[in-house]
PDB file of C-alpha atoms in Angstrom:
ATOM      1  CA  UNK A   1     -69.446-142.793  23.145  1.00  0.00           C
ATOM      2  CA  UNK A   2     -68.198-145.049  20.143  1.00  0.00           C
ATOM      3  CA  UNK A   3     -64.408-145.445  19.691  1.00  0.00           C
ATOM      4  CA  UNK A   4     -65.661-144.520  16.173  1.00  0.00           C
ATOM      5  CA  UNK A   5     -67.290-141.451  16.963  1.00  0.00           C
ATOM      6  CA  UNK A   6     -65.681-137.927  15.678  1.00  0.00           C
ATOM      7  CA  UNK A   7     -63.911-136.265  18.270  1.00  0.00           C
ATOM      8  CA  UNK A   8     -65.738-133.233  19.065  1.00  0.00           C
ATOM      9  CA  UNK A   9     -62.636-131.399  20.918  1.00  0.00           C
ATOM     10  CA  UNK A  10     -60.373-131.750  18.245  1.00  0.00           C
ATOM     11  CA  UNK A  11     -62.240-129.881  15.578  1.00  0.00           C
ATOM     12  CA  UNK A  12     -61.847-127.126  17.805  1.00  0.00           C
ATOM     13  CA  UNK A  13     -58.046-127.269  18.320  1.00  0.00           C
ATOM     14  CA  UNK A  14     -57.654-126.922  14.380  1.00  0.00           C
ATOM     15  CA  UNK A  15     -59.520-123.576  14.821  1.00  0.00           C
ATOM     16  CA  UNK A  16     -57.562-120.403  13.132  1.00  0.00           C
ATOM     17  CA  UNK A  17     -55.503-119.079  16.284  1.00  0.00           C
ATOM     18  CA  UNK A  18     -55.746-121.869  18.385  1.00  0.00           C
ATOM     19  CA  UNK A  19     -52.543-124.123  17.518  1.00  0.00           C
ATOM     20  CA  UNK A  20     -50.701-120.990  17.842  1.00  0.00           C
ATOM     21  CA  UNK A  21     -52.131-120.243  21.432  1.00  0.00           C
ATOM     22  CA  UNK A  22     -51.575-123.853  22.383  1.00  0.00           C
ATOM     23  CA  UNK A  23     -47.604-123.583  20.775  1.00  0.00           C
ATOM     24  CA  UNK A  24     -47.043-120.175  22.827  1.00  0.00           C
ATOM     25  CA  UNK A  25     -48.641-121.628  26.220  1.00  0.00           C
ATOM     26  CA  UNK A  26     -46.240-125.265  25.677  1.00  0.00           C
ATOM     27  CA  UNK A  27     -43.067-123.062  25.540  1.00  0.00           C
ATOM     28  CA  UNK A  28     -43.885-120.484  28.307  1.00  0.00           C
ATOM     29  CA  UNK A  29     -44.608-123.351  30.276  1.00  0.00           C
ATOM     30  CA  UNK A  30     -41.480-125.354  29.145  1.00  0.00           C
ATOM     31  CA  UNK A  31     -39.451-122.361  30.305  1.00  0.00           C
ATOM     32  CA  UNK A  32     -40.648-122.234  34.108  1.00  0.00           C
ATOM     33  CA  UNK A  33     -40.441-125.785  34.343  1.00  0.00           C
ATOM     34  CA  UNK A  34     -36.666-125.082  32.632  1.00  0.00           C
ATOM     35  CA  UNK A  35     -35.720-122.430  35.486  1.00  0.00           C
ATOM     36  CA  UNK A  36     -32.926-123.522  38.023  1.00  0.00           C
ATOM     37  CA  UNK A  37     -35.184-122.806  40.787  1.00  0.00           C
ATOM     38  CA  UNK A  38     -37.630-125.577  39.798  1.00  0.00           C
ATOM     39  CA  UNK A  39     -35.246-128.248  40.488  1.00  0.00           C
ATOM     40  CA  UNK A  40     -34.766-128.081  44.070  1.00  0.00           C
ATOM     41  CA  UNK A  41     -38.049-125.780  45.503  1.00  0.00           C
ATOM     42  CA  UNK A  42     -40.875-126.647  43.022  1.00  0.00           C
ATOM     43  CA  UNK A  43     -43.176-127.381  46.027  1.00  0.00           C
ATOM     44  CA  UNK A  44     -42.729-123.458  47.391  1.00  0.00           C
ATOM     45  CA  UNK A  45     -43.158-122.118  43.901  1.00  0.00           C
ATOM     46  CA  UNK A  46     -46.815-124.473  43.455  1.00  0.00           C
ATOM     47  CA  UNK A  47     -47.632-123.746  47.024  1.00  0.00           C
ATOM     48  CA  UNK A  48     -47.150-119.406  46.166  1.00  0.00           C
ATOM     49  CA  UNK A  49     -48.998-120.812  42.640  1.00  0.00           C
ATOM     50  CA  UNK A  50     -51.558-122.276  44.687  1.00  0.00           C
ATOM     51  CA  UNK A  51     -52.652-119.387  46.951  1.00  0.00           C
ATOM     52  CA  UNK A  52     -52.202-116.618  44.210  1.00  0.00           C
ATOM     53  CA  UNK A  53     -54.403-118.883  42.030  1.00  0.00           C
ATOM     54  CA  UNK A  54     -57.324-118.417  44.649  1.00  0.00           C
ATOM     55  CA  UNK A  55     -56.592-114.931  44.886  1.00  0.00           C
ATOM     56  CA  UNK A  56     -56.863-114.693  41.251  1.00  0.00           C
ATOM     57  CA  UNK A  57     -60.182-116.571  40.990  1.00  0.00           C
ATOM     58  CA  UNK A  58     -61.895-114.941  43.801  1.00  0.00           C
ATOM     59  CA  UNK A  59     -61.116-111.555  42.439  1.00  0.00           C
ATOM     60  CA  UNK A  60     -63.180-112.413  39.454  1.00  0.00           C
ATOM     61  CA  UNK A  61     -66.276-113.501  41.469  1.00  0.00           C
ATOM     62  CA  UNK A  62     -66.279-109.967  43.013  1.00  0.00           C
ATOM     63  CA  UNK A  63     -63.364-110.000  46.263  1.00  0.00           C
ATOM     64  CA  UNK A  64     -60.316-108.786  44.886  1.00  0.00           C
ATOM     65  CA  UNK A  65     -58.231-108.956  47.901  1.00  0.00           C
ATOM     66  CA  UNK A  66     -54.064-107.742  47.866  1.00  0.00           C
ATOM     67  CA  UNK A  67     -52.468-110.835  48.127  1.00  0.00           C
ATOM     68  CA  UNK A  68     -50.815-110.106  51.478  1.00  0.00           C
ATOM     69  CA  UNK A  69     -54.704-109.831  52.585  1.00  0.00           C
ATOM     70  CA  UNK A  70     -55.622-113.203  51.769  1.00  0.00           C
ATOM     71  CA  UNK A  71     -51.857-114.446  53.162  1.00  0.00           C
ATOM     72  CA  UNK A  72     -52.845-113.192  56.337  1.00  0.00           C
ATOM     73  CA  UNK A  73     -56.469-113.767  56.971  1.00  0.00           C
ATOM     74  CA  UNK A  74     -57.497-116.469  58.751  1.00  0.00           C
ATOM     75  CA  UNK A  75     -61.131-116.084  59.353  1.00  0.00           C
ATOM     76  CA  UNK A  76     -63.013-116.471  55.793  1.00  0.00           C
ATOM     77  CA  UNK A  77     -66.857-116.412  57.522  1.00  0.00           C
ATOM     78  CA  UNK A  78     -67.601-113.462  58.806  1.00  0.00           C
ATOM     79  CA  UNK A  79     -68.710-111.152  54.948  1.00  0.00           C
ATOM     80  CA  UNK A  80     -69.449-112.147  51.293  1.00  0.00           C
ATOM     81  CA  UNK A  81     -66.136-111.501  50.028  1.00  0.00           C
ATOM     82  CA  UNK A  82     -64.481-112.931  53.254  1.00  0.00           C
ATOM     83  CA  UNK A  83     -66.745-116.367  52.404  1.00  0.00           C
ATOM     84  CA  UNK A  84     -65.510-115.823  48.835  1.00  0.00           C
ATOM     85  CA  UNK A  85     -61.525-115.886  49.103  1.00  0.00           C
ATOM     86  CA  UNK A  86     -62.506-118.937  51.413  1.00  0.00           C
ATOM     87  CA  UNK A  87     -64.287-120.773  48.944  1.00  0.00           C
ATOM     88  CA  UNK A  88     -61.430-119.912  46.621  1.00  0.00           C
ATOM     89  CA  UNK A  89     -58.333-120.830  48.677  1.00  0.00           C
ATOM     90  CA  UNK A  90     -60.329-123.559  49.719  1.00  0.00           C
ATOM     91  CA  UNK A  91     -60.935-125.401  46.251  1.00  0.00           C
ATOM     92  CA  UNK A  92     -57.067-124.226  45.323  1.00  0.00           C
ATOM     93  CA  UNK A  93     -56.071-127.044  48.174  1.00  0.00           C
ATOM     94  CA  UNK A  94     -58.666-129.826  46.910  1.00  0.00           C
ATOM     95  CA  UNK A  95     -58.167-129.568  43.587  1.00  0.00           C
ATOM     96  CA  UNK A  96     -55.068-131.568  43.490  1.00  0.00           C
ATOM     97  CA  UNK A  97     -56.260-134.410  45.691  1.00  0.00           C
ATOM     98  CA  UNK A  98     -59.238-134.988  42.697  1.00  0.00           C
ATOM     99  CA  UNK A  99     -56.657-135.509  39.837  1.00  0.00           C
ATOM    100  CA  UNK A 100     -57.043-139.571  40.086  1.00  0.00           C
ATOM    101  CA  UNK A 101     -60.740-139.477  40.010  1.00  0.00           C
ATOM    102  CA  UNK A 102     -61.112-136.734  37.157  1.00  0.00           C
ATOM    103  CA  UNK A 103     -60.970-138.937  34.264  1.00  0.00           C
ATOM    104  CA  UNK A 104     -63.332-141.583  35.784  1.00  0.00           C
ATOM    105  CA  UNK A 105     -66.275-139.326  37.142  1.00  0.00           C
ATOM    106  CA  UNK A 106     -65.723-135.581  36.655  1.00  0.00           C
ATOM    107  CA  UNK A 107     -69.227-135.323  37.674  1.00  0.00           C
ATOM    108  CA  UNK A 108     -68.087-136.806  41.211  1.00  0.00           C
ATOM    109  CA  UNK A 109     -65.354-133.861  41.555  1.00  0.00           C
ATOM    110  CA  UNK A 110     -67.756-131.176  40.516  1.00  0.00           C
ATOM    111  CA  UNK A 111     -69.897-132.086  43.116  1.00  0.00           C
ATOM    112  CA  UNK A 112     -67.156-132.351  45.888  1.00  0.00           C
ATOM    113  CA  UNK A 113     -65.686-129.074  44.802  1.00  0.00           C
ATOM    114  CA  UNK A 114     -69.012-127.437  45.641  1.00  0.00           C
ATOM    115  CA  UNK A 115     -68.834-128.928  48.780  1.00  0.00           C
ATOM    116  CA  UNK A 116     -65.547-127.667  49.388  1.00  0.00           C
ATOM    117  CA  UNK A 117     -66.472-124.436  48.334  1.00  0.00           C
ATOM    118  CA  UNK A 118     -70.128-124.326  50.410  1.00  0.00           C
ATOM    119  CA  UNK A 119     -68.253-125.122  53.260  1.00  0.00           C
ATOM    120  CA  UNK A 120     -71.802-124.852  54.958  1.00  0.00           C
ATOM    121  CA  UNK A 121     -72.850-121.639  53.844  1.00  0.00           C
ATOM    122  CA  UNK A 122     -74.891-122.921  51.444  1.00  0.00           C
ATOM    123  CA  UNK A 123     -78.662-124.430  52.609  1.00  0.00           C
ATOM    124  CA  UNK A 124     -76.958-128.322  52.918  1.00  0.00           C
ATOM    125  CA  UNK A 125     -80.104-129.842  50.362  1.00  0.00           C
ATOM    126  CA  UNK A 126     -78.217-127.379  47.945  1.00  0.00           C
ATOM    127  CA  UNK A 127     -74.554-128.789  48.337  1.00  0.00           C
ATOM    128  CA  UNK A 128     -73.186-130.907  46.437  1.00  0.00           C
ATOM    129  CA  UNK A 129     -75.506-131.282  43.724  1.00  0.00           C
ATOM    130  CA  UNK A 130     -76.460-129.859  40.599  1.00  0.00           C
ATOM    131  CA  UNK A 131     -79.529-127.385  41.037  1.00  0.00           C
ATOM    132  CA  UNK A 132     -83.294-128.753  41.004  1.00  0.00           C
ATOM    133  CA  UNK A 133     -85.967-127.126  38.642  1.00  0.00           C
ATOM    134  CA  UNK A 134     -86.874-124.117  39.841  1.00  0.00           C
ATOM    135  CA  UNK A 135     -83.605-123.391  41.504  1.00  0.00           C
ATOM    136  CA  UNK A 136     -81.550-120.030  40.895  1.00  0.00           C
ATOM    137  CA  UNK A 137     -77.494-119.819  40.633  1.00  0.00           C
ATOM    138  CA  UNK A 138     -75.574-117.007  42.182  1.00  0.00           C
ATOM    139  CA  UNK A 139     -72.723-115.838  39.800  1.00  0.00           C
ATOM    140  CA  UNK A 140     -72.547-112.158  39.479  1.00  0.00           C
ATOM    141  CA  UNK A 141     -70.060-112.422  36.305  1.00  0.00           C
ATOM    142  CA  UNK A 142     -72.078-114.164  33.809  1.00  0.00           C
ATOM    143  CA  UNK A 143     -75.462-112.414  32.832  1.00  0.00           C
ATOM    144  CA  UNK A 144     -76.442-114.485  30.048  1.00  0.00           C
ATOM    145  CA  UNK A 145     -79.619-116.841  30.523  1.00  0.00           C
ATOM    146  CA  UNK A 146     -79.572-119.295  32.903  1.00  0.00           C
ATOM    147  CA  UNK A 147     -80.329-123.080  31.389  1.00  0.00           C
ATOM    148  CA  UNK A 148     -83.363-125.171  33.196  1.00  0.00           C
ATOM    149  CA  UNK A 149     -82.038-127.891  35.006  1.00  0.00           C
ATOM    150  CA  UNK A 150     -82.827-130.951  32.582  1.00  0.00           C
ATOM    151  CA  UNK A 151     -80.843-128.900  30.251  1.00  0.00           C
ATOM    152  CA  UNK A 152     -77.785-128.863  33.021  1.00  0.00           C
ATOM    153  CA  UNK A 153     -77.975-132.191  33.641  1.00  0.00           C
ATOM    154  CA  UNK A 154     -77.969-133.397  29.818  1.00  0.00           C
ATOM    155  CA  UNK A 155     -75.095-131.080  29.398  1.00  0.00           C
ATOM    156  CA  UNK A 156     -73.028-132.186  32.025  1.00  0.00           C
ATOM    157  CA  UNK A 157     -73.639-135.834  30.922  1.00  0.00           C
ATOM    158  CA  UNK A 158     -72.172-134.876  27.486  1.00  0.00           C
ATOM    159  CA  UNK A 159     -69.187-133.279  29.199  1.00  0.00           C
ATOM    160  CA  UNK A 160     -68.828-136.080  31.511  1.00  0.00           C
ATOM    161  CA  UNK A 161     -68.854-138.479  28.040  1.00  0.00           C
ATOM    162  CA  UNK A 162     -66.377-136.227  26.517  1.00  0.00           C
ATOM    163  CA  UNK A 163     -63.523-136.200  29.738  1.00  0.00           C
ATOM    164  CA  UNK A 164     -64.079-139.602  30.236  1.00  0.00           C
ATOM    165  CA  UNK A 165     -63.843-141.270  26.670  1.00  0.00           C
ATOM    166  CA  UNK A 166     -60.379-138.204  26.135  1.00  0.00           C
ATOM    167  CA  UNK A 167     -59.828-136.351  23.348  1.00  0.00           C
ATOM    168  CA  UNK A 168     -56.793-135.738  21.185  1.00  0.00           C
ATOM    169  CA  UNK A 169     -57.434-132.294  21.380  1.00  0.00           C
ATOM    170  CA  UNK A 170     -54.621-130.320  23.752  1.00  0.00           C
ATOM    171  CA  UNK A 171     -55.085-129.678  26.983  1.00  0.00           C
ATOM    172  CA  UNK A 172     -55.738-126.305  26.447  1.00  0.00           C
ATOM    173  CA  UNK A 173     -58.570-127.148  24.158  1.00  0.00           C
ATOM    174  CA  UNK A 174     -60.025-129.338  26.568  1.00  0.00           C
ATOM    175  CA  UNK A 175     -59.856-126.866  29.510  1.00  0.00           C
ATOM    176  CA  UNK A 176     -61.430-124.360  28.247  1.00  0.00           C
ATOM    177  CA  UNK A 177     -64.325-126.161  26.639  1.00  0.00           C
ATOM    178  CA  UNK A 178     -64.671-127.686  30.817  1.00  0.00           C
ATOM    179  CA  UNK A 179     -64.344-124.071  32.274  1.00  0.00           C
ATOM    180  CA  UNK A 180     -66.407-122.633  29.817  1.00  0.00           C
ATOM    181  CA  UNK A 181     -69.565-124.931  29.520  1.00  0.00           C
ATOM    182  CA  UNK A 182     -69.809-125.378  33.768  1.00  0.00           C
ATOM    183  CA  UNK A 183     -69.776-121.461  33.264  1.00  0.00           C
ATOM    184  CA  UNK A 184     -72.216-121.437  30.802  1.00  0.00           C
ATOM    185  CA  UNK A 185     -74.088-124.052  32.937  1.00  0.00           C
ATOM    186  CA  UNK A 186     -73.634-122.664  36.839  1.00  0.00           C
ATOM    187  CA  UNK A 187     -75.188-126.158  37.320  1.00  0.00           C
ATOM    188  CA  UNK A 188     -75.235-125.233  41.746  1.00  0.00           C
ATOM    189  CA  UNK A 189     -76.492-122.934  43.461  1.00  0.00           C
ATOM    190  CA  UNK A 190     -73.522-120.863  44.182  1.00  0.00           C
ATOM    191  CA  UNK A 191     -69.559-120.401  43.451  1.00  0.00           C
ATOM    192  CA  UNK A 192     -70.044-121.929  39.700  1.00  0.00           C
ATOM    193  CA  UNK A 193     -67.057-119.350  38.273  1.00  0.00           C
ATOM    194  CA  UNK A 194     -64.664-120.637  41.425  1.00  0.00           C
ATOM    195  CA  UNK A 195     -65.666-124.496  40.301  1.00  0.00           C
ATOM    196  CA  UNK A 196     -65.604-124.083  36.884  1.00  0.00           C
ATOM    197  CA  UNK A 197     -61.871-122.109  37.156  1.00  0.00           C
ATOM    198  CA  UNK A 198     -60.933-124.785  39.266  1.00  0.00           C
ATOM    199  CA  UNK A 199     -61.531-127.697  36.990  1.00  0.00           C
ATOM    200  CA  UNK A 200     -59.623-126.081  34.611  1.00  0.00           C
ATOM    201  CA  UNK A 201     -56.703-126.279  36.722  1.00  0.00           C
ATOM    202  CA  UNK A 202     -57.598-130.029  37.241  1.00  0.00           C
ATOM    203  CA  UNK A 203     -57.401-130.707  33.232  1.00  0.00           C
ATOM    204  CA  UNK A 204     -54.304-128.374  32.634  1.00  0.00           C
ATOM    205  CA  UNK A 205     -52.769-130.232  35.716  1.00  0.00           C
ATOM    206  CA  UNK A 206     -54.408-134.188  34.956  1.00  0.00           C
ATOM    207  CA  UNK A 207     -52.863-133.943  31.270  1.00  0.00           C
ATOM    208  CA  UNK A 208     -49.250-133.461  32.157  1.00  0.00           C
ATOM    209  CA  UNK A 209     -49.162-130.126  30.450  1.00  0.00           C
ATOM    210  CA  UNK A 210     -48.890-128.900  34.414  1.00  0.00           C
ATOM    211  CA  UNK A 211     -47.928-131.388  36.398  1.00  0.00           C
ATOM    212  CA  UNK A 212     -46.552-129.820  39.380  1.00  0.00           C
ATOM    213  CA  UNK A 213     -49.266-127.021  39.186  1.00  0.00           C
ATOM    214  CA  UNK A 214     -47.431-123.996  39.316  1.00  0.00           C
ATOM    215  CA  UNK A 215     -48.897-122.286  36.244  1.00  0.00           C
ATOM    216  CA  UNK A 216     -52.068-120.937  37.670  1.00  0.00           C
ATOM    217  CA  UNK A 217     -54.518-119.612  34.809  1.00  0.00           C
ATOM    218  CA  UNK A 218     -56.593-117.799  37.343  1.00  0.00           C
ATOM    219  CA  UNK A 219     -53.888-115.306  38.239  1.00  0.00           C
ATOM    220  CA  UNK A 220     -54.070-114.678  34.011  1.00  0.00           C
ATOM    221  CA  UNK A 221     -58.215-114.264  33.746  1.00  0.00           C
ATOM    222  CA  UNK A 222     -57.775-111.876  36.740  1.00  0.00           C
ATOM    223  CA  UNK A 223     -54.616-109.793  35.074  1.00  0.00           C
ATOM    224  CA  UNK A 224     -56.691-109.737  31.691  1.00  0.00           C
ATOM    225  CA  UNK A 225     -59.534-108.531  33.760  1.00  0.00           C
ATOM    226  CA  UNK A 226     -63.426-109.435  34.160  1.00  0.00           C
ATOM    227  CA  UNK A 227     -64.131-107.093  31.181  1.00  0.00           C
ATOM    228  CA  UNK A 228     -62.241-109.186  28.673  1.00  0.00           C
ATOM    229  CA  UNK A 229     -62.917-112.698  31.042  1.00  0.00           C
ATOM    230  CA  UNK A 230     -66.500-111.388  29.882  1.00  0.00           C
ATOM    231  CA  UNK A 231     -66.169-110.596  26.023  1.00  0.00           C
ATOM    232  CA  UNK A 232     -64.235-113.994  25.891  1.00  0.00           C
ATOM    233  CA  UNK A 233     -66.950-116.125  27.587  1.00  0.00           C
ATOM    234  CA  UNK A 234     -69.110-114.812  25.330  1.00  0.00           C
ATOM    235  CA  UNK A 235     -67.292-116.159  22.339  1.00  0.00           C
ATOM    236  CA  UNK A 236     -67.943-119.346  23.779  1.00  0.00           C
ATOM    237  CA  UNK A 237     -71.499-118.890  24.125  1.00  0.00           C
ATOM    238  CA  UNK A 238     -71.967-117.880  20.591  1.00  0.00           C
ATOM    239  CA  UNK A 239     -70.564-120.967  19.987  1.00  0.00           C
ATOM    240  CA  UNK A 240     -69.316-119.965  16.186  1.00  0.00           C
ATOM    241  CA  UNK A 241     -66.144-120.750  15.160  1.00  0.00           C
ATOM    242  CA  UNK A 242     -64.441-117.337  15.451  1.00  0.00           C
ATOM    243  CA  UNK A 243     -66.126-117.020  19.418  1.00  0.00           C
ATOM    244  CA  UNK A 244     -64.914-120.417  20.382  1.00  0.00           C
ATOM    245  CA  UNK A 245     -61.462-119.535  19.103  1.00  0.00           C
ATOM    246  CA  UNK A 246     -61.322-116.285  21.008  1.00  0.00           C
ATOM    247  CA  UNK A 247     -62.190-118.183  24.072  1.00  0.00           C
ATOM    248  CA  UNK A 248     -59.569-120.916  23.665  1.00  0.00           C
ATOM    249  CA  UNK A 249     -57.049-118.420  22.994  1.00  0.00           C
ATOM    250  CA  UNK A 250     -58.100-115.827  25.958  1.00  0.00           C
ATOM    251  CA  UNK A 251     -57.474-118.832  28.181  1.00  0.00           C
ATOM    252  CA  UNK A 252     -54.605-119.751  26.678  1.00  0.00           C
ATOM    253  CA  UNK A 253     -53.169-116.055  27.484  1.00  0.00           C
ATOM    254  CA  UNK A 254     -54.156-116.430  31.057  1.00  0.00           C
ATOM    255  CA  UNK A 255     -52.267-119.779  31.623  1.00  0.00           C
ATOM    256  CA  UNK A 256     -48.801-117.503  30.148  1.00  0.00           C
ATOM    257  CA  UNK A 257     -49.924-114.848  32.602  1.00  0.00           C
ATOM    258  CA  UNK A 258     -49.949-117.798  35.116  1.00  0.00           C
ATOM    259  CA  UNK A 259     -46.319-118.866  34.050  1.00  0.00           C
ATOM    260  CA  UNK A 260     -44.785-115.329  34.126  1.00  0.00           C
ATOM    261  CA  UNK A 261     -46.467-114.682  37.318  1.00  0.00           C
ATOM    262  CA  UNK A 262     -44.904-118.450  38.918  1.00  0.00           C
ATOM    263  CA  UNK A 263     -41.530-117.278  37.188  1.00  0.00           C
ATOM    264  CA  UNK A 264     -41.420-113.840  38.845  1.00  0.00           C
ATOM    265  CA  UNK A 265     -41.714-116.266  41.826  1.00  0.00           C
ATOM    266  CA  UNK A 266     -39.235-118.693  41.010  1.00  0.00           C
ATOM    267  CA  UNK A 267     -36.506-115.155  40.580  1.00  0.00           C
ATOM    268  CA  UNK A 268     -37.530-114.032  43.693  1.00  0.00           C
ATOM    269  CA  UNK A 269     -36.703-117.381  45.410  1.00  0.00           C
ATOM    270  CA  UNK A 270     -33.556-117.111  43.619  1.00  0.00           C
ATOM    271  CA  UNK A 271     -32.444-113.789  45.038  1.00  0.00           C
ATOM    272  CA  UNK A 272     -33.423-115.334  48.613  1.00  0.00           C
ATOM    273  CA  UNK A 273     -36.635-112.661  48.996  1.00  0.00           C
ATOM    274  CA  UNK A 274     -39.442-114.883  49.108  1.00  0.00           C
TER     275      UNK A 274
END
């Protein structure tokens, strides 16, 4: 991409709605990163962030577990949903060892997140890679049509082109353009709404917005529900200005669900019960 080229992202954060979003996620994230708590024990509260992210996420695809369940199960093999949470808490741990290598090959990451998600479930010719003509994608959630595979592969060159190069957009922008296209995409075979949920977290985290990752968006898509999660994702499919909007902003709802969620934490910490 030329250093000359229009940026592509940040039409999209001068979108009606969005710079509000984007100034009501900064401050709600200002303000758990301001909290007392966050100077001493900011590993607990991303660690608690970290597992009721997964939770979150794998509620979405379909296993929407208590969160004492997950806290307590140990075997994640044995049933759909079990293999579900698994893929889920299991991508919640990797995600933050991919931050370095983001920026230079996203399309690296994507595949080693499907990996980490597989976790050998999947046939292994099917891991790790974006799906072959002819090849189906599992993802219960998303019902619209499913693109050919030369059409997933062009598109996640362009979105490769367009994390590498940066954008002045905000992070927000960005993230939600990433979790929305590898949704629109489900360029593997299986656990595309885990991956593409989890590279959000890697851009909300990589751009310093997040840095500690305790503001888990997941935990917000699953509060709002796979109804609205829906309606939104369709905005971005539409791709019009008024559907891309609604998408940014729905995501930038779930990321303040995230923070009041990691700040209910942080009191509880506080008040020595958790």
């Amino acid at each position: 991409m030329s250093t000359n080229a229009p940026d592509p992202l940040a039409a999209l954060g001068a979108l009606p709605g969005v710079g509000d979003a984007v100034e009501s996620m900064r401050k709600a994230v200002d303000r758990v990163y301001g909290h007392r708590v966050m100077r001493r024990r900011s590993n607990e509260v991303a660690s608690e962030a970290a597992l009721r992210g997964a939770r979150g996420s794998a509620a979405l695809s379909g296993a929407d577990w208590a969160l004492e369940e997950v806290r307590r199960r140990t075997d994640f093999g044995a049933e759909n949903e079990a293999r579900i949470v698994g893929a889920a808490l299991r991508l919640s741990a990797e995600s933050g060892q991919l931050l370095s290598i983001w920026r230079q090959s996203p399309l690296r990451v994507l595949a080693r997140l499907h990996l980490v998600a597989a976790g050998g479930v999947a046939p292994d010719e099917a891991v790790g890679r974006p799906r072959l003509a002819g090849e189906t994608a599992d993802e219960p959630l998303v019902n619209a049509p499913l693109p050919d595979a030369d059409e997933v592969a062009a598109r996640l060159d362009g979105l490769s082109g367009l994390v590498i190069e940066g954008s002045s957009a905000p992070a927000l922008v960005t993230a939600a353009v990433v979790h929305g296209e590898l949704l629109a995409l489900r360029p593997f075979a299986s656990y595309n709404g885990l991956i593409a949920r989890a590279a959000e977290r890697i851009v909300l985290v990589g751009s310093g917005l997040d840095p500690k990752s305790i503001c888990p968006a997941e935990v917000g898509h699953a509060e709002l529900g796979r109804a609205a999660y829906a309606a939104a994702f369709d905005g971005y499919l539409s791709g019009t200005p008024e559907g891309m909007a609604a998408w940014i902003t729905h995501c930038g709802r779930a990321v303040e669900l995230g923070v009041r969620e990691s700040t209910a934490v942080c009191e509880a910490l506080q008040r020595g019960a958790a």
